[in-house]
Coordinates of N, CA, C and O in Angstrom, one line a residue:
X73 N 0.8 -1.5 0.3 CA -0.1 -0.1 0.1 C 0.7 1.2 0.0 O 1.6 1.3 0.7
X74 N 0.9 2.1 -1.3 CA 1.6 3.4 -0.7 C 0.8 4.1 0.5 O 0.2 4.2 0.6
X75 N 2.1 5.4 0.6 CA 1.6 6.7 1.2 C 0.4 7.2 1.3 O -0.7 7.1 2.0
X76 N 0.3 7.5 0.0 CA -1.2 8.2 -0.3 C -2.0 7.2 -0.1 O -3.4 7.9 0.6
X77 N -2.1 6.2 -0.8 CA -3.0 5.1 -0.3 C -3.1 4.8 1.3 O -4.4 4.8 1.7
X78 N -2.3 4.6 1.9 CA -2.5 4.5 3.6 C -3.0 5.8 4.3 O -3.9 5.9 5.1
X79 N -2.8 7.2 3.6 CA -2.9 8.1 4.2 C -5.2 8.4 3.6 O -5.7 8.8 4.7
X80 N -5.1 7.9 2.9 CA -6.7 7.9 2.3 C -7.1 7.2 3.2 O -8.5 7.1 3.6
X81 N -6.8 5.6 3.2 CA -7.3 4.7 4.1 C -7.6 5.0 5.5 O -8.7 5.1 5.9
X82 N -6.8 6.0 6.1 CA -6.8 6.8 7.3 C -8.1 7.5 7.6 O -8.8 7.4 8.0
X83 N -7.8 8.4 6.4 CA -9.2 9.7 6.7 C -10.7 8.8 6.2 O -11.4 9.1 6.9
X84 N -10.7 7.4 5.7 CA -11.5 6.9 5.6 C -12.3 6.2 6.7 O -13.3 5.9 7.0
X85 N -11.4 5.9 7.5 CA -11.9 5.0 8.8 C -12.8 5.4 9.2 O -13.5 4.3 9.8
X86 N -12.8 6.3 9.9 CA -14.5 6.7 11.0 C -15.5 7.2 10.0 O -16.6 7.2 10.7
X87 N -15.7 6.7 8.3 CA -16.8 6.9 8.3 C -16.9 5.9 7.2 O -18.2 5.9 6.7
X88 N -16.0 4.6 6.8 CA -16.4 3.6 5.9 C -16.8 2.6 6.5 O -16.2 2.1 7.6
X89 N -18.2 1.9 6.6 CA -18.2 0.8 7.1 C -18.3 -0.3 5.8 O -19.6 -1.0 6.0
X90 N -18.2 0.3 4.7 CA -18.2 -1.0 3.9 C -17.6 -2.1 4.3 O -16.3 -2.3 4.2
X91 N -18.1 -3.8 3.1 CA -16.9 -4.4 3.3 C -15.6 -4.6 2.8 O -14.8 -4.9 3.4
X92 N -15.5 -3.4 1.8 CA -13.9 -3.3 1.2 C -13.1 -2.0 2.7 O -12.0 -2.4 2.3
X93 N -14.1 -1.4 3.0 CA -13.6 0.0 3.8 C -12.9 -0.7 5.2 O -11.9 -0.4 5.8
X94 N -13.7 -1.4 5.7 CA -13.4 -2.6 7.3 C -11.8 -2.6 7.0 O -11.1 -2.3 8.0
X95 N -11.6 -3.7 6.3 CA -10.9 -4.8 6.8 C -9.4 -3.5 6.2 O -8.5 -3.5 6.8
X96 N -9.7 -2.6 5.0 CA -8.3 -1.8 4.7 C -8.2 -0.8 6.2 O -7.1 -0.3 6.1
X97 N -9.1 -0.7 6.9 CA -8.7 0.5 7.9 C -7.9 -0.5 8.9 O -7.3 0.0 9.7
X98 N -8.3 -1.8 9.4 CA -7.6 -2.5 10.4 C -6.5 -2.6 9.6 O -5.5 -2.8 10.4
X99 N -5.7 -2.8 8.2 CA -5.0 -3.0 7.8 C -3.4 -2.0 8.2 O -2.7 -1.9 8.6
X100 N -4.6 -0.6 8.1 CA -3.4 0.7 8.3 C -3.1 0.7 9.7 O -2.3 1.0 10.1
X101 N -4.3 0.8 10.6 CA -3.9 0.5 12.0 C -3.1 -0.2 12.7 O -2.4 0.1 13.0
X102 N -3.7 -1.7 12.3 CA -2.3 -2.6 12.6 C -1.2 -2.2 12.1 O 0.1 -2.2 13.0
X103 N -0.4 -1.6 11.0 CA 0.6 -0.9 10.5 C 1.3 -0.3 11.5 O 2.1 -0.1 11.9
X104 N 0.4 1.1 11.3 CA 0.8 2.2 12.8 C 1.0 1.4 13.5 O 1.9 2.0 14.5
X105 N -0.1 0.6 14.5 CA 0.3 0.1 15.8 C 1.8 -0.5 16.2 O 2.3 -0.5 16.5
X106 N 1.9 -1.3 14.9 CA 3.3 -2.0 14.7 C 4.4 -1.0 14.8 O 5.3 -1.2 15.5
X107 N 4.5 -0.2 14.3 CA 5.2 0.7 13.6 C 5.6 1.5 15.2 O 6.9 1.8 16.0
X108 N 4.8 2.4 15.7 CA 4.5 2.7 17.1 C 4.9 2.0 18.4 O 5.8 2.8 18.8
X109 N 4.7 1.0 18.5 CA 5.7 -0.2 18.9 C 7.0 -0.2 18.6 O 7.6 -0.3 19.4
X110 N 7.4 -0.3 17.4 CA 8.6 -0.8 17.7 C 9.3 0.7 18.2 O 10.6 0.7 18.3
X111 N 9.1 1.7 17.4 CA 9.9 2.8 17.4 C 10.1 3.1 19.3 O 10.6 3.9 19.5
X112 N 8.5 2.9 19.6 CA 8.9 3.2 21.2 C 9.9 2.2 22.2 O 10.4 3.0 22.6
X113 N 9.8 1.2 21.3 CA 11.2 0.5 22.3 C 12.3 0.9 21.7 O 13.6 0.4 22.5
X114 N 12.3 1.5 20.5 CA 13.7 1.9 20.1 C 13.9 2.8 20.8 O 15.6 3.1 21.7
X115 N 13.2 3.8 21.1 CA 13.3 5.0 21.8 C 13.3 4.6 23.7 O 14.5 5.8 24.1
X116 N 13.0 4.0 24.1 CA 12.2 3.8 25.3 C 13.6 2.8 25.9 O 14.1 2.4 26.9
X117 N 14.5 1.6 24.9 CA 15.4 0.5 25.2 C 14.7 -0.5 25.8 O 14.9 -1.4 26.4
X118 N 13.1 -0.3 26.0 CA 11.9 -1.9 26.2 C 10.5 -1.5 25.6 O 10.0 -1.0 25.1
X119 N 10.2 -2.9 25.6 CA 8.7 -3.3 25.1 C 7.8 -2.7 25.8 O 7.7 -2.7 27.1
X120 N 6.8 -1.5 25.6 CA 6.3 -0.8 26.3 C 4.2 -0.8 25.7 O 3.7 -0.5 26.5
X121 N 4.8 -2.2 24.7 CA 3.2 -2.3 24.6 C 3.0 -1.6 23.4 O 3.7 -1.2 22.8
X122 N 1.6 -1.8 23.3 CA 0.7 -0.7 22.2 C -0.2 0.2 22.4 O -0.8 -0.1 24.1
X123 N -0.6 1.0 22.4 CA -1.7 2.2 22.8 C -3.2 1.1 22.5 O -3.3 0.7 21.5
X124 N -4.0 0.9 23.6 CA -5.0 0.4 23.9 C -6.1 0.5 22.7 O -6.7 -0.5 22.1
X125 N -6.1 1.9 22.4 CA -6.7 2.5 21.4 C -6.8 1.8 19.9 O -7.7 2.1 19.3
X126 N -5.6 1.0 20.1 CA -4.9 0.7 18.4 C -5.8 -0.3 18.6 O -5.3 -1.0 17.1
X127 N -5.6 -1.1 19.7 CA -6.3 -2.6 19.6 C -7.1 -2.8 18.9 O -8.2 -2.3 19.0
X128 N -6.9 -3.8 17.8 CA -8.0 -4.2 17.2 C -8.6 -5.3 17.8 O -10.1 -5.8 17.1
X129 N -8.7 -6.2 18.3 CA -9.2 -7.4 19.5 C -8.8 -8.7 19.1 O -9.2 -9.2 19.5
X130 N -7.8 -8.3 18.1 CA -7.2 -9.8 18.3 C -6.1 -10.1 18.8 O -5.0 -10.9 18.9
X131 N -5.2 -9.1 19.5 CA -4.0 -9.5 20.0 C -3.9 -10.0 21.1 O -4.9 -10.1 21.9
X132 N -2.4 -10.2 21.5 CA -2.8 -11.0 22.9 C -2.2 -10.3 23.6 O -1.8 -9.0 23.3
X133 N -2.4 -10.2 25.0 CA -3.0 -9.7 25.9 C -1.1 -9.0 25.9 O -0.4 -7.6 26.6
X134 N -0.2 -9.9 25.8 CA 1.3 -9.7 25.7 C 2.0 -8.2 24.8 O 2.7 -7.5 25.3
X135 N 1.0 -8.8 23.4 CA 1.6 -7.5 22.2 C 0.9 -6.1 23.1 O 1.1 -5.5 22.7
X136 N -0.2 -5.8 23.8 CA -0.6 -4.6 24.3 C 0.1 -4.3 25.0 O 0.4 -3.4 25.4
X137 N 0.2 -5.0 27.0 CA 0.9 -4.4 28.2 C 2.0 -4.9 27.9 O 3.1 -4.2 28.6
X138 N 2.7 -5.4 26.9 CA 4.0 -5.3 27.0 C 4.6 -5.9 28.3 O 4.7 -7.0 28.9
X139 N 5.9 -5.5 28.8 CA 6.6 -5.7 29.9 C 5.6 -5.3 31.2 O 6.2 -5.8 32.5
X140 N 4.9 -4.6 30.7 CA 4.2 -4.7 32.3 C 2.9 -5.2 32.4 O 2.4 -5.8 33.7
X141 N 2.9 -6.6 31.6 CA 1.7 -7.8 31.7 C 1.9 -8.3 33.0 O 1.0 -8.5 33.9
X142 N 3.3 -8.9 33.5 CA 3.2 -9.6 35.0 C 2.8 -8.7 35.8 O 2.0 -8.8 36.6
X143 N 3.1 -7.4 36.0 CA 2.3 -7.1 37.4 C 1.2 -6.6 37.2 O -0.3 -6.7 37.8
X144 N 0.5 -6.3 36.1 CA -0.7 -6.1 35.8 C -1.7 -7.1 36.4 O -2.6 -7.2 36.9
X145 N -1.1 -8.8 36.0 CA -1.9 -9.7 36.6 C -1.5 -9.8 37.5 O -2.8 -10.8 38.4
X146 N -1.0 -9.2 38.5 CA -1.0 -9.5 40.2 C -1.9 -8.7 40.5 O -2.4 -9.1 41.4
X147 N -1.9 -7.2 40.1 CA -3.1 -6.4 41.1 C -4.4 -7.1 40.4 O -4.9 -6.7 40.8
X148 N -4.9 -7.9 38.7 CA -5.9 -7.8 38.8 C -6.3 -9.0 39.4 O -7.1 -9.4 40.1
X149 N -5.4 -10.0 39.7 CA -5.3 -11.1 41.2 C -6.1 -10.6 42.5 O -6.9 -10.6 43.4
X150 N -5.3 -9.3 43.3 CA -6.1 -9.0 44.0 C -6.8 -7.6 43.9 O -7.7 -7.7 45.2
X151 N -7.3 -7.3 42.9 CA -8.3 -6.3 42.9 C -9.4 -6.7 42.0 O -10.5 -6.0 42.2
X152 N -9.4 -8.0 41.3 CA -10.1 -7.8 40.5 C -10.6 -9.8 40.1 O -10.0 -10.5 39.3
X153 N -10.2 -10.5 41.7 CA -9.9 -12.4 41.2 C -11.3 -12.8 41.0 O -11.1 -13.5 39.8
X154 N -12.2 -12.2 40.7 CA -13.4 -12.8 39.8 C -13.7 -12.3 38.0 O -14.6 -12.6 37.4
X155 N -12.7 -11.7 38.2 CA -12.7 -11.0 36.5 C -14.1 -10.5 36.3 O -14.8 -10.3 35.2
X156 N -14.4 -9.3 36.6 CA -15.6 -8.6 37.0 C -15.5 -7.6 35.1 O -16.2 -7.6 34.7
X157 N -14.2 -6.8 35.3 CA -14.0 -6.5 33.8 C -13.1 -7.4 32.7 O -11.8 -7.6 33.1
X158 N -13.7 -7.8 32.3 CA -13.0 -8.6 31.6 C -13.6 -8.4 29.6 O -13.9 -9.4 28.8
X159 N -14.0 -7.0 29.3 CA -14.1 -6.6 28.1 C -12.7 -6.3 27.1 O -12.2 -5.8 28.1
X160 N -12.7 -6.3 26.2 CA -11.8 -5.8 25.6 C -10.6 -6.9 25.3 O -10.5 -8.5 25.8
X161 N -9.2 -6.3 25.3 CA -8.3 -7.4 26.1 C -8.0 -7.2 27.2 O -8.1 -6.7 28.4
X162 N -8.2 -8.5 27.8 CA -8.2 -8.8 28.7 C -7.4 -9.5 29.6 O -6.0 -9.8 28.9
X163 N -6.7 -9.4 30.8 CA -5.7 -9.5 31.6 C -6.3 -10.2 32.2 O -7.3 -10.4 33.4
X164 N -5.4 -11.5 32.3 CA -6.1 -12.8 33.2 C -4.9 -12.7 34.7 O -4.1 -12.2 34.4
X165 N -6.1 -13.0 35.8 CA -4.9 -12.7 37.1 C -3.9 -13.7 37.5 O -4.2 -14.8 37.1
X166 N -3.1 -13.3 38.0 CA -2.3 -14.4 38.5 C -1.9 -14.0 40.4 O -1.6 -13.5 41.0
X167 N -2.7 -15.5 40.3 CA -3.0 -15.6 41.8 C -1.5 -16.6 42.0 O -1.0 -17.8 41.9
X168 N -0.4 -15.6 43.6 CA 0.9 -16.5 43.8 C 0.6 -16.6 45.1 O -0.1 -16.7 45.6

């Protein structure tokens, strides 16, 4: 996909729900999320995961939360052991 096509796809993401438009928008957001994650890791020296707002729903928790996942799992076990908050990219509790 060319840069011009990518920009046009991005501009149409909020407006298009056609069968053709939705996959193109998802592909574009996936590429942007991948770039942002790699660039953030280069600049910070560690894996920060990706912005939750860029998650499309099929990502693994490790991909979204990065190095923070083990800590988040411990917090989840303490404050939400019954998994009340379980929509979207969920964090499974880690009971130690």
